[in-house]
C-alpha positions as a Python dict, from the first residue, in 0.01 Angstrom:
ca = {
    (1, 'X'): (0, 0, 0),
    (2, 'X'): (133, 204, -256),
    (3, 'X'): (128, 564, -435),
    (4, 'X'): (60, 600, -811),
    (5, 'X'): (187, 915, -958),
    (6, 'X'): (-118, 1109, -835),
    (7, 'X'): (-81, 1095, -486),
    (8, 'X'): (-461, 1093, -457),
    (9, 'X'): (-462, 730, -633),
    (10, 'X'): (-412, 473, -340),
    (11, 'X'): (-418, 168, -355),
    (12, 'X'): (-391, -150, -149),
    (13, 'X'): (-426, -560, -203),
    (14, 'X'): (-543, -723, 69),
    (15, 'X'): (-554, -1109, 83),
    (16, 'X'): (-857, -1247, 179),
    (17, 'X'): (-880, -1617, 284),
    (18, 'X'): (-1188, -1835, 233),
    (19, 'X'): (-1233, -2129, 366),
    (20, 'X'): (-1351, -2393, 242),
    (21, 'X'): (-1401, -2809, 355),
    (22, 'X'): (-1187, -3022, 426),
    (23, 'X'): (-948, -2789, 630),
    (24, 'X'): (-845, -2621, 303),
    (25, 'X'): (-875, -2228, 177),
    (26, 'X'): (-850, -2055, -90),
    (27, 'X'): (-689, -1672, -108),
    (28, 'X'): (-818, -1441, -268),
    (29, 'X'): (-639, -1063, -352),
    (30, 'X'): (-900, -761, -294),
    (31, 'X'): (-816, -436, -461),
    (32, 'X'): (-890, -148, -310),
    (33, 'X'): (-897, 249, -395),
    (34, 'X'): (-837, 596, -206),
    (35, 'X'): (-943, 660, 126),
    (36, 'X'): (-1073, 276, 137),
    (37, 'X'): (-745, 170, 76),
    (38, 'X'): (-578, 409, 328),
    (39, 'X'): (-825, 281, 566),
    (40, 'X'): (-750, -74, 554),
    (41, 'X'): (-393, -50, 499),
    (42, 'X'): (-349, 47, 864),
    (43, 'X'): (-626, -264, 995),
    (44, 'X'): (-378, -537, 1177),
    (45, 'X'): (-351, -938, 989),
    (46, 'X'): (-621, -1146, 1113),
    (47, 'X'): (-895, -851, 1125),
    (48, 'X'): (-1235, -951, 1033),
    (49, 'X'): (-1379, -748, 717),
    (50, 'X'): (-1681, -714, 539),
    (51, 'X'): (-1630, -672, 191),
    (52, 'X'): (-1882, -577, -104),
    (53, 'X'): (-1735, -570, -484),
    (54, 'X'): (-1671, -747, -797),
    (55, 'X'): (-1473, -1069, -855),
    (56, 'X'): (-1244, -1053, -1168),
    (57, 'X'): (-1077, -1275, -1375),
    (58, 'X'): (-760, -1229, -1631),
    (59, 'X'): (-587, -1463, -1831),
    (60, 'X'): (-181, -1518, -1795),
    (61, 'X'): (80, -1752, -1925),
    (62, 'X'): (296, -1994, -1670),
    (63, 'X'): (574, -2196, -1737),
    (64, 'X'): (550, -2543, -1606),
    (65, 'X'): (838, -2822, -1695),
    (66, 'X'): (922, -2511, -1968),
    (67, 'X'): (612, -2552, -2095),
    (68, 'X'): (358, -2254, -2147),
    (69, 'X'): (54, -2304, -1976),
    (70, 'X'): (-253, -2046, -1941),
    (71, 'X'): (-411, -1994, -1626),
    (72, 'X'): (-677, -1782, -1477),
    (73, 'X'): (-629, -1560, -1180),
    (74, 'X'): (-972, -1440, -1000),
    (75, 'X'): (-973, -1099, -775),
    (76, 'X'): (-1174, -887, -613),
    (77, 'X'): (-1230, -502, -693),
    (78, 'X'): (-1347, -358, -380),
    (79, 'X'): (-1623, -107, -408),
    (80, 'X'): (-1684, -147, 0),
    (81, 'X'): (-1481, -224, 257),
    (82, 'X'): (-1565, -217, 661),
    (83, 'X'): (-1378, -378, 942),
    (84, 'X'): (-1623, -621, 1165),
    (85, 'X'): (-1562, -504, 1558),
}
């Protein structure tokens, strides 16, 4: 979790996995706000969530073989988040 220079901005990035066939998953990082982010920040690994928001995308450059290479990274905004008892 951490503190912006408001102290009322929290935020958090959870990980979320999805699974997918074959065995395999993919991970994607949730962004969350304030007192959603507080809230989740203290929920254990493993927990079960139930998430509502937007999935993003953004544009960055990698080096590969020192090469520049664009990729896309996808995450979620939260809007909701509720642990699943």
């Amino acid at each position: 979790m951490g503190a912006d220079k408001d102290s009322r901005l929290v935020h958090t990035v959870e990980v979320t996995a999805v699974n997918r066939r074959y065995g395999r998953s993919d991970y994607l990082p949730c962004i969350a706000w304030g007192m959603k982010a507080r809230e989740a920040s203290c929920w254990p690994v493993g927990a079960v969530v139930d998430i509502s928001g937007r999935i993003q995308s953004r544009k960055y450059t990698k080096l590969l073989a020192g090469q520049p290479t664009e990729k896309t990274a996808f995450e979620v905004s939260v809007i909701n988040i509720t642990r699943v008892k």
